[in-house]
Coordinates of C-alpha atoms and ligand atoms in Angstrom, one line a residue:
X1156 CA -80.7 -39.3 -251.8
X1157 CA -83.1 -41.1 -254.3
X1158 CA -84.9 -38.6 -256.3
X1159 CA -82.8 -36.3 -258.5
X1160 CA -81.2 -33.5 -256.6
X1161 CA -83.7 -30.6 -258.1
X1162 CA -86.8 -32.5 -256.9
X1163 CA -85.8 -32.0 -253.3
X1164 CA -84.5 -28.3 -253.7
X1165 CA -88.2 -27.7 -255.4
X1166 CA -86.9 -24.2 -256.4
X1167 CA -89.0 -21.3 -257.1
X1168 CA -88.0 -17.7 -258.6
X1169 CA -89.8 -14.9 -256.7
X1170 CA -91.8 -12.4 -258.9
X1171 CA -91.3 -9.3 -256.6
X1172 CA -87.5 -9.1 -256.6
X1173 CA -86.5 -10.3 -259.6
X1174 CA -88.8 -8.5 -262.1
X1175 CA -90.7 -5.5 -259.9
X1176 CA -87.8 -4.3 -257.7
X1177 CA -86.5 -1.1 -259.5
X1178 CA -83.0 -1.0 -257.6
X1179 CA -84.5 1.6 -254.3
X1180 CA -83.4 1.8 -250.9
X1181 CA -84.4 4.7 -248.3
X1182 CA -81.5 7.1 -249.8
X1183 CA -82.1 6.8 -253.3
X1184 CA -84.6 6.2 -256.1
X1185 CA -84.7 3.9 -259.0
X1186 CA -81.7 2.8 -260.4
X1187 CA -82.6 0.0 -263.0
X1188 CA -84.4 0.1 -266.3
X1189 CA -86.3 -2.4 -267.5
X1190 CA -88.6 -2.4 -270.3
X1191 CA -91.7 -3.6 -268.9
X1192 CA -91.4 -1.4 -266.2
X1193 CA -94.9 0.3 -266.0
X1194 CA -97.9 0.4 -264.5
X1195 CA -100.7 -0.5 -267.5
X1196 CA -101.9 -3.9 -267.9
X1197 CA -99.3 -3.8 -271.4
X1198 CA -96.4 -3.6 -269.1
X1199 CA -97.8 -6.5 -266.9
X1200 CA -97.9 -8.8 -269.9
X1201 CA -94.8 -7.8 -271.2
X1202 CA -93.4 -8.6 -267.3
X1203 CA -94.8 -12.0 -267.5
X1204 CA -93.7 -12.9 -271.0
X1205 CA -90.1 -12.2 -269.5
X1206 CA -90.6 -14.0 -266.3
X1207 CA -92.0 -16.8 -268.0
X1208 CA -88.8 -16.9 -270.7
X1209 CA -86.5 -16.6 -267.6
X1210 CA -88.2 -19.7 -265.2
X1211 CA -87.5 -21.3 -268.5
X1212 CA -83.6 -20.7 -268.8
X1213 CA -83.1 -21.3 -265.2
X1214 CA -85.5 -24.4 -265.0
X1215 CA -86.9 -23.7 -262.2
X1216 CA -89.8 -25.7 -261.6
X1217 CA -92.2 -23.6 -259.5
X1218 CA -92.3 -19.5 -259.4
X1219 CA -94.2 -16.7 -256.3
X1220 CA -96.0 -13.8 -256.3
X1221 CA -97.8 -11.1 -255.0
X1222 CA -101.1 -10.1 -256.5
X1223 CA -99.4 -6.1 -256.6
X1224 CA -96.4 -7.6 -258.7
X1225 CA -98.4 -8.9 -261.2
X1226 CA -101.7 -6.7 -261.9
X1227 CA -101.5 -3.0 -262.9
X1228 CA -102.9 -1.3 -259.2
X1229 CA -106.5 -0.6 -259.9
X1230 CA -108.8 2.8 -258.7
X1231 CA -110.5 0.2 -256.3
X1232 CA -111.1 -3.3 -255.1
X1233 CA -113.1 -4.0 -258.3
X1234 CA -111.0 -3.0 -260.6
X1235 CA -107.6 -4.6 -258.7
X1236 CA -109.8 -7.9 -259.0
X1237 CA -109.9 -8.0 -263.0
X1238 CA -106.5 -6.7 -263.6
X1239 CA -105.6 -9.8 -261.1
X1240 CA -108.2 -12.0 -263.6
X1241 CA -106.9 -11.0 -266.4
X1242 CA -102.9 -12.2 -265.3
X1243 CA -104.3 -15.3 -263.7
X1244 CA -105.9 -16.1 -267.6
X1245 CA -102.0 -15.2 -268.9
X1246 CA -99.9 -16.9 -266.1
X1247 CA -102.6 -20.2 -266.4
X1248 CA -101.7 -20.3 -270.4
X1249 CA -98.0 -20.1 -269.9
X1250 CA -98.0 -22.6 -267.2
X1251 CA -99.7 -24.8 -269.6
X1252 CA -96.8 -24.0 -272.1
X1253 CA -94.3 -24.5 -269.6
X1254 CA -94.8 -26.8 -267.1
X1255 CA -94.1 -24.1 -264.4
X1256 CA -95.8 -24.4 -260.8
X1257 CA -96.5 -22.0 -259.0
X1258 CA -95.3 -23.2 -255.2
X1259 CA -96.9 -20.1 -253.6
X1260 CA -99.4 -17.2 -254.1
X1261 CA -99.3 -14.0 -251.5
X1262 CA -101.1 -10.8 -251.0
X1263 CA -99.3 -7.6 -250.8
X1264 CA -101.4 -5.6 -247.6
X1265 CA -98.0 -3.7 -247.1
X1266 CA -97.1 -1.5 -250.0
X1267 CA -100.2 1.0 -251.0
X1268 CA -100.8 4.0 -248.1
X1269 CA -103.7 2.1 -247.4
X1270 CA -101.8 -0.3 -245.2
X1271 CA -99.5 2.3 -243.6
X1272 CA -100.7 1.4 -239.9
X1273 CA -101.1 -2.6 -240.8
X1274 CA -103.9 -4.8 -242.5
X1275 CA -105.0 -7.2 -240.2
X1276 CA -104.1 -5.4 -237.2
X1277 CA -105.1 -2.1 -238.3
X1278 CA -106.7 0.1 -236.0
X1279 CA -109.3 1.3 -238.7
X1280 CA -112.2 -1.5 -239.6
X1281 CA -112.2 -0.4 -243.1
X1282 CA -108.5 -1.7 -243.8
X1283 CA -109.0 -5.0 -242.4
X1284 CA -112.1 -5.0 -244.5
X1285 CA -110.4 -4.4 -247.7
X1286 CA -107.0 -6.5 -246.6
X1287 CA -109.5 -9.7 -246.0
X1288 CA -111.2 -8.8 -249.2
X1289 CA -107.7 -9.2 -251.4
X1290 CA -106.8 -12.1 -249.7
X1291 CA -109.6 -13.9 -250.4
X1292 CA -109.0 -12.9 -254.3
X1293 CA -105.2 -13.8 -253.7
X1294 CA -106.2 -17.0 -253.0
X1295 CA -108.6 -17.8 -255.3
X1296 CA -105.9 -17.1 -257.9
X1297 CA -103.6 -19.4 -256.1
X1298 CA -106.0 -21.6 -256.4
X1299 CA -107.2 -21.5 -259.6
X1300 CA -103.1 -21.8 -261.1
X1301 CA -102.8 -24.6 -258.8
X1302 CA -100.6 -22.9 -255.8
X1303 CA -99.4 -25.3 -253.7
X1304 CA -99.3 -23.4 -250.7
X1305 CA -100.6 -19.7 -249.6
X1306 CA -98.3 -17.7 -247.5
X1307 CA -98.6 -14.7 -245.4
X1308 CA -96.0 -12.1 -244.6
X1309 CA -97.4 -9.4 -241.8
X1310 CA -96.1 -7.0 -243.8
X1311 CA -97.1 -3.9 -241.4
X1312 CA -98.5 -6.2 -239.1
X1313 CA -96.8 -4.6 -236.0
X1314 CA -96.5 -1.7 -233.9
X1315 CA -94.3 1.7 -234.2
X1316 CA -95.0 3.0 -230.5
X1317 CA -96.6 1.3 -227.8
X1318 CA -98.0 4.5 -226.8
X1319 CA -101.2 4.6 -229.0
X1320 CA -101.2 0.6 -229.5
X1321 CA -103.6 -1.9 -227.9
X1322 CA -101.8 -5.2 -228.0
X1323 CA -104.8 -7.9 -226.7
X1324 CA -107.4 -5.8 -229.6
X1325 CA -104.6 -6.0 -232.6
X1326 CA -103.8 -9.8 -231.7
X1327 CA -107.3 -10.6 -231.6
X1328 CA -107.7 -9.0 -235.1
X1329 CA -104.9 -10.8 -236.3
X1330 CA -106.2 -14.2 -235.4
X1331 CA -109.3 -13.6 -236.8
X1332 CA -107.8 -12.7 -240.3
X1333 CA -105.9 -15.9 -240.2
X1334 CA -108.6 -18.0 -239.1
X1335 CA -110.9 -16.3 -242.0
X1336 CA -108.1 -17.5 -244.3
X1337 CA -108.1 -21.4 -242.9
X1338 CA -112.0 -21.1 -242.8
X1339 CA -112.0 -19.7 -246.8
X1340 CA -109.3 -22.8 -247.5
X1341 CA -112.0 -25.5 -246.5
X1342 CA -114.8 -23.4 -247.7
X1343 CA -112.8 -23.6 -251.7
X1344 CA -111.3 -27.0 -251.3
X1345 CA -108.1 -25.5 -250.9
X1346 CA -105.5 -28.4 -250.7
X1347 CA -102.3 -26.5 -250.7
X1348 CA -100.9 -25.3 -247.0
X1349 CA -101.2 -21.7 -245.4
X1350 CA -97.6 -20.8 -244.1
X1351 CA -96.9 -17.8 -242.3
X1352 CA -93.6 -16.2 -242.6
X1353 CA -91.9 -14.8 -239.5
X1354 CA -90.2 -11.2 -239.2
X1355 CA -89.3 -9.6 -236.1
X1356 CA -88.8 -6.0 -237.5
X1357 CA -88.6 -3.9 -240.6
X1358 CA -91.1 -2.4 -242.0
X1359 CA -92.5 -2.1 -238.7
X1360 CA -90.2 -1.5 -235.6
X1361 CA -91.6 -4.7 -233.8
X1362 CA -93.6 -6.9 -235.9
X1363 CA -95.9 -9.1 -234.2
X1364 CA -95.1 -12.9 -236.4
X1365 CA -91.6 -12.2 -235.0
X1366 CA -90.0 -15.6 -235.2
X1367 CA -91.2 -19.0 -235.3
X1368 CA -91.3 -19.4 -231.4
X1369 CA -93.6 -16.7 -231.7
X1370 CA -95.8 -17.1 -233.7
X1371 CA -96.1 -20.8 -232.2
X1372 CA -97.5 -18.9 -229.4
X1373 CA -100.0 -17.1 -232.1
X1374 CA -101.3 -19.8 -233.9
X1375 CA -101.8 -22.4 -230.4
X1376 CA -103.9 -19.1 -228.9
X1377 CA -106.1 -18.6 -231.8
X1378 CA -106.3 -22.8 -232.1
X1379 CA -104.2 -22.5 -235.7
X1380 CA -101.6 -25.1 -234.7
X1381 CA -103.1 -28.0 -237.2
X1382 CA -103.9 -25.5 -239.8
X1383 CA -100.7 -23.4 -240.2
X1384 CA -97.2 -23.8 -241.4
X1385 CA -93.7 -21.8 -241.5
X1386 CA -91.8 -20.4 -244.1
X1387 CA -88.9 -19.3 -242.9
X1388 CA -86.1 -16.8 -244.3
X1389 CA -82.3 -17.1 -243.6
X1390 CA -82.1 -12.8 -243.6
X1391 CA -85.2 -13.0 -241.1
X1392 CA -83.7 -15.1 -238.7
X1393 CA -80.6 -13.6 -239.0
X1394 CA -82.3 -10.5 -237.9
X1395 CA -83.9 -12.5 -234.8
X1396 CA -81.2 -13.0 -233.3
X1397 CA -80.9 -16.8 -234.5
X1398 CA -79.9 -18.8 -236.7
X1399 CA -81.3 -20.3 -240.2
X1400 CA -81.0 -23.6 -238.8
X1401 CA -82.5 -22.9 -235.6
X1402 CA -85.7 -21.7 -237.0
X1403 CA -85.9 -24.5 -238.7
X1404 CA -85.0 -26.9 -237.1
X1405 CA -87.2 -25.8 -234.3
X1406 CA -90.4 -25.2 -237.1
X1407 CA -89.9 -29.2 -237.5
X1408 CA -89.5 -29.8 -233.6
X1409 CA -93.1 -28.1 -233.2
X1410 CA -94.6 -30.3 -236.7
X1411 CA -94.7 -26.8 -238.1
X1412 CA -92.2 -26.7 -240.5
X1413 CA -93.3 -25.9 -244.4
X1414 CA -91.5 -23.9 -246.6
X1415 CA -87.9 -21.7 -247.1
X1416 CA -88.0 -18.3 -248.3
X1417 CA -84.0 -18.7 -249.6
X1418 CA -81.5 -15.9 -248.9
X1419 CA -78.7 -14.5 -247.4
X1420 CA -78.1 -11.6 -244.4
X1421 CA -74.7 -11.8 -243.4
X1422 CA -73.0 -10.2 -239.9
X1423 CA -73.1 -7.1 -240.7
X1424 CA -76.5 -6.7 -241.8
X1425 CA -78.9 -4.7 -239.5
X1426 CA -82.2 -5.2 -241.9
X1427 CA -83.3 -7.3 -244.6
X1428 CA -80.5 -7.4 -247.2
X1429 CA -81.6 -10.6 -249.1
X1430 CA -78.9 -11.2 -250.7
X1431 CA -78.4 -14.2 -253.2
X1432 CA -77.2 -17.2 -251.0
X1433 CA -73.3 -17.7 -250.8
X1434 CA -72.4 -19.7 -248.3
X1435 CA -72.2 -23.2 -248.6
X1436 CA -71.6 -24.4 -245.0
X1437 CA -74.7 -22.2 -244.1
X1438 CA -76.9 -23.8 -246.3
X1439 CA -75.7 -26.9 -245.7
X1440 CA -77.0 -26.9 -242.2
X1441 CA -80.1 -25.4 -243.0
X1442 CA -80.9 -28.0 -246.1
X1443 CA -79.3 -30.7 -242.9
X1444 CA -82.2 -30.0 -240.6
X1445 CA -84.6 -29.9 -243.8
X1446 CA -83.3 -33.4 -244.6
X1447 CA -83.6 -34.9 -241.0
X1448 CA -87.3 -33.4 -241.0
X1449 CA -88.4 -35.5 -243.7
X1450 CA -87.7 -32.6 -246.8
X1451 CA -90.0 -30.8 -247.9
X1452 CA -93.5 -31.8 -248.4
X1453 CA -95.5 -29.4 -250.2
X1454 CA -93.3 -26.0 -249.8
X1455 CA -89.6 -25.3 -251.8
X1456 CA -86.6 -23.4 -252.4
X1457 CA -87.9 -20.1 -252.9
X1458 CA -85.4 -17.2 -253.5
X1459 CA -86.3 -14.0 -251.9
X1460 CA -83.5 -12.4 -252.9
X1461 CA -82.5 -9.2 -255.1
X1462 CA -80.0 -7.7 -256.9
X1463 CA -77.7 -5.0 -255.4
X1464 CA -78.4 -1.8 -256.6
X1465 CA -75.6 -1.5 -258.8
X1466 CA -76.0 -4.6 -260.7
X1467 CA -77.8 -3.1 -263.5
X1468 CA -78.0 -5.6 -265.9
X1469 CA -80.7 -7.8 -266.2
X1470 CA -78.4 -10.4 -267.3
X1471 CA -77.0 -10.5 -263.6
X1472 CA -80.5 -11.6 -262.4
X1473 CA -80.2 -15.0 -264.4
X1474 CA -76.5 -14.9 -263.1
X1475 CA -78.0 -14.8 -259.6
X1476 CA -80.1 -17.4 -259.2
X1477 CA -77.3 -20.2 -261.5
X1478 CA -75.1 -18.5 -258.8
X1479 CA -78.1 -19.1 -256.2
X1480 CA -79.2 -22.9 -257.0
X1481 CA -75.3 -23.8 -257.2
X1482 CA -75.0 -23.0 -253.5
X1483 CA -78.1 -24.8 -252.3
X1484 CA -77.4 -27.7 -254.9
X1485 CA -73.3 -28.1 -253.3
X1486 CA -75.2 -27.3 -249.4
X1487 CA -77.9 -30.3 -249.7
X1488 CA -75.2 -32.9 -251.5
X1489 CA -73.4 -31.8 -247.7
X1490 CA -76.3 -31.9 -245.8
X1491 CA -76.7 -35.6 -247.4
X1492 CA -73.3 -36.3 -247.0
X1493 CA -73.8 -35.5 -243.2
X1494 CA -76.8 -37.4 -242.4
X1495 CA -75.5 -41.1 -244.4
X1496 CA -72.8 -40.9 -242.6
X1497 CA -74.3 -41.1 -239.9
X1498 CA -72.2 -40.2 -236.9
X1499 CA -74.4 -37.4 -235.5
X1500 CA -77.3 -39.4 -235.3
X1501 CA -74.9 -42.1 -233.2
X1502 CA -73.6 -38.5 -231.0
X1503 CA -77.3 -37.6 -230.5
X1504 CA -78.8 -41.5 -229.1
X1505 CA -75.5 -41.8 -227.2
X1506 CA -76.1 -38.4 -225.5
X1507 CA -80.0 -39.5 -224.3
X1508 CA -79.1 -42.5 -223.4
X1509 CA -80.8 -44.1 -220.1
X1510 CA -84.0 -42.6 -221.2
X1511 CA -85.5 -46.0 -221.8
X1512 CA -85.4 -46.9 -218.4
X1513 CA -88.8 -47.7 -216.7
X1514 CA -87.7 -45.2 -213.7
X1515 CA -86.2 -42.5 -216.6
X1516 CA -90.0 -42.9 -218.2
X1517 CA -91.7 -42.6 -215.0
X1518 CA -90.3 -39.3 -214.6
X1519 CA -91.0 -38.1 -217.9
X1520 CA -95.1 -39.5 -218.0
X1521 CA -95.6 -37.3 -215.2
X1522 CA -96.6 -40.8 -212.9
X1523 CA -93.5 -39.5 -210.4
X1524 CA -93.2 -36.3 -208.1
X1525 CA -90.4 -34.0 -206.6
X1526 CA -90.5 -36.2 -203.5
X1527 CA -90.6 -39.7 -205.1
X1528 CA -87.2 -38.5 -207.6
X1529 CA -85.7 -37.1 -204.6
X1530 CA -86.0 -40.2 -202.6
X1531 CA -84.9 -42.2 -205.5
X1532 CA -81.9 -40.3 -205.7
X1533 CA -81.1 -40.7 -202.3
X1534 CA -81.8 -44.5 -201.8
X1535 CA -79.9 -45.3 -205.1
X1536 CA -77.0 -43.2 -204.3
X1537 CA -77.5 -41.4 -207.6
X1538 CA -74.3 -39.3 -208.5
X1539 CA -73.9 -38.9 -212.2
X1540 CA -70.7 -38.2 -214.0
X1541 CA -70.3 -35.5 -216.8
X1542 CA -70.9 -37.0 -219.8
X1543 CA -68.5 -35.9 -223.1
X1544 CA -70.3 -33.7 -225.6
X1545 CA -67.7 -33.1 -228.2
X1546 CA -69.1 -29.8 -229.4
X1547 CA -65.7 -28.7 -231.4
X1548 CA -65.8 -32.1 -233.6
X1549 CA -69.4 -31.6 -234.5
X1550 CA -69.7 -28.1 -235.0
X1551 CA -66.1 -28.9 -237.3
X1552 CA -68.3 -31.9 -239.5
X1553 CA -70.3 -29.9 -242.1
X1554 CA -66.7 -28.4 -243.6
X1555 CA -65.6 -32.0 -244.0
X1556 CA -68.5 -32.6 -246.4
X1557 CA -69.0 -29.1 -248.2
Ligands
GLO2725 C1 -90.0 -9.4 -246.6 C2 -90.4 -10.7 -246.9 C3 -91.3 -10.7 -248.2 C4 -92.1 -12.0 -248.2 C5 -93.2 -11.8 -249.3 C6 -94.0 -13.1 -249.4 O1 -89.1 -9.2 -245.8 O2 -89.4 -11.6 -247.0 O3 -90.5 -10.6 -249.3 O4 -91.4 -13.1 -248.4 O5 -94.1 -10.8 -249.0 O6 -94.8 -13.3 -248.4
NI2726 NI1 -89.6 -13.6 -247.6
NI2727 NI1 -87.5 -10.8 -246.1
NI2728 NI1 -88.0 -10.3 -249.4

């Protein structure tokens, strides 16, 4: 592989869940303590002197965050805006200290009642006002700590009934927010990358960056295609209806492919579990397809993952991500494994073969029609023979490397 192993996992540790999330769920309340749980700026120092001491232990080279985990919440914009200052002044000393990176800053337009009906696609003015307002402050602290990339989650960027929701006005809105965000990128000198993050439901019953076919559509509509990038989360395309890989590996077929928000939903999951990541073979495909696409450029290894509810000691959090990097560590050796030894790249050119063909090409430039092929066919006697695919030998080859 060259580099060392950790400089192609580029791992980061995700603020939210590992030092905000206070062990809820729809059924019941809080169920961890931590001391610098609070909501005063005290509290928000004493969270980052943690964090900091933890990305430290674990090594991790780059960290995440949302400007709500972070900041105390403020009576207003203004005031969210200093208290996110004041952090930025805190996080840029300790990165000093450090060495950490920060691989990704976010806004959080999903939490506060404000943003119960959406942000960007909000049916009141007002909202998208104040949502576009935070994310340009977002993103000048991303840029100010040296972010190398700016993601967006649509949080409640979706519908819950069709019955009171205008589809062509709240994708409209939502390609103006994001072209505000490329145009405020250039306008800064922004060099990092602004990745999307698909989701197709939960909070919202249909959310509109559903997967990354989607929001393919999205970006290509609103003339985005150049400017944006995926990052894409096992649990979410789980809940698609697809596979890690497959979003993936279809991010890098469209030259959109950025980032990985890390976790795990397994088979029984019907929302977003994220879970720590436990299984090898699993990663190994997804870390495969990362491989083949070059690795990652400027995005990472991020884990967006929590702690079960009952796992009340903070001590299990450090647990979880050694757990965490161990999988993705044993599932990119594999994925290497798999692509040096190179047989599925010889099963893949055997499979296409006879596309080099000046008659093959024709066909594929667009410089033949339905008639010309079909009286090809019949003047050359074509009659092709099933070709042998050998799908239980492949799909068999990652567990001989894991
Ligand atoms: C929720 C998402 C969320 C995002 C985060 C960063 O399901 O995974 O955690 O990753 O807001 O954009
Ligand atoms: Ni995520
Ligand atoms: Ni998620
Ligand atoms: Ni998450």
């Amino acid at each position: 592989m060259g580099k060392a192993m950790k400089d192609h996992l580029r791992f980061a540790v995700a603020y939210w869940h590992s030092f905000c999330w206070p062990g809820l769920d729809p059924f019941g309340g809080q169920t961890f303590e931590r001391p610098w749980f609070g909501d005063d700026m005290a509290s928000a120092k004493a969270k980052a002197d943690v964090a900091f001491e933890m990305f430290q232990l674990l090594k991790a080279p780059y960290y995440c965050f949302h400007d709500a985990d972070v900041r105390p919440e403020g009576a207003d914009f203004a005031e969210n805006t200093r208290n996110l200052q004041e952090i930025v002044e805190v996080f840029a000393r300790k990165q000093e200290e450090t060495g950490m990176k920060l691989l990704w800053g976010t806004a959080n337009l999903f939490g506060h009642a404000r943003y119960m009906a959406g942000a960007a696609t909000n049916p009141d003015p007002e909202v998208f006002a104040f949502g576009a307002a935070t994310i340009k402050t977002c993103m000048d602290a991303t840029h100010e700590l040296g972010g190398e990339n700016y993601v967006l989650w649509g949080g409640r960027e979706g519908y819950e009934t069709l019955l009171n929701t205008d589809l062509a006005r709240e994708d409209q809105q939502l390609g103006r927010m994001l072209n505000l965000v490329v145009e405020y990128k250039h306008k800064i000198g922004f060099k990092g990358t602004i990745l999307v993050e698909p989701k197709p439901q939960e909070p919202t019953k249909h959310q509109y960056d559903y997967d990354v076919a989607t929001v393919y559509g999205f970006l290509k509509r609103h003339g985005l295609e150049n400017e944006v990038k995926m990052n894409i989360e096992q649990g979410h395309a789980i809940l698609a209806g697809h596979s890690f890989e497959h979003e993936i590996a279809l991010a890098g077929a469209l030259g959109i492919f950025g980032s990985i928000d890390m976790n795990r939903n397994d088979y029984q999951s019907g929302w977003d579990t994220d879970q720590f990541p436990n299984n090898v073979p699993e990663v190994a495909l997804a870390y495969y397809h990362i491989l083949k696409n070059g690795g990652f450029t400027t995005g990472g290894t991020n884990f967006d993952a929590k702690l079960r509810r009952q796992s009340l000691d903070a001590e299990d959090l450090l647990m979880a991500h050694v757990g965490g990097m161990d999988i993705c560590a044993r599932g990119l050796k594999a994925a290497a494994r798999m692509l040096e030894e190179g047989s599925l790249a010889g099963f893949v050119e055997d499979r296409y073969k006879g596309w080099d063909a000046p008659e093959a090409q024709a066909m594929l430039k667009g410089e033949v029609s339905l008639d010309d092929i079909a009286a090809r066919v019949e003047a050359q006697g074509i009659n092709p023979k099933p070709r042998s695919g050998r799908q239980e030998y492949l799909e068999n080859l990652v567990n001989r490397f894991v």
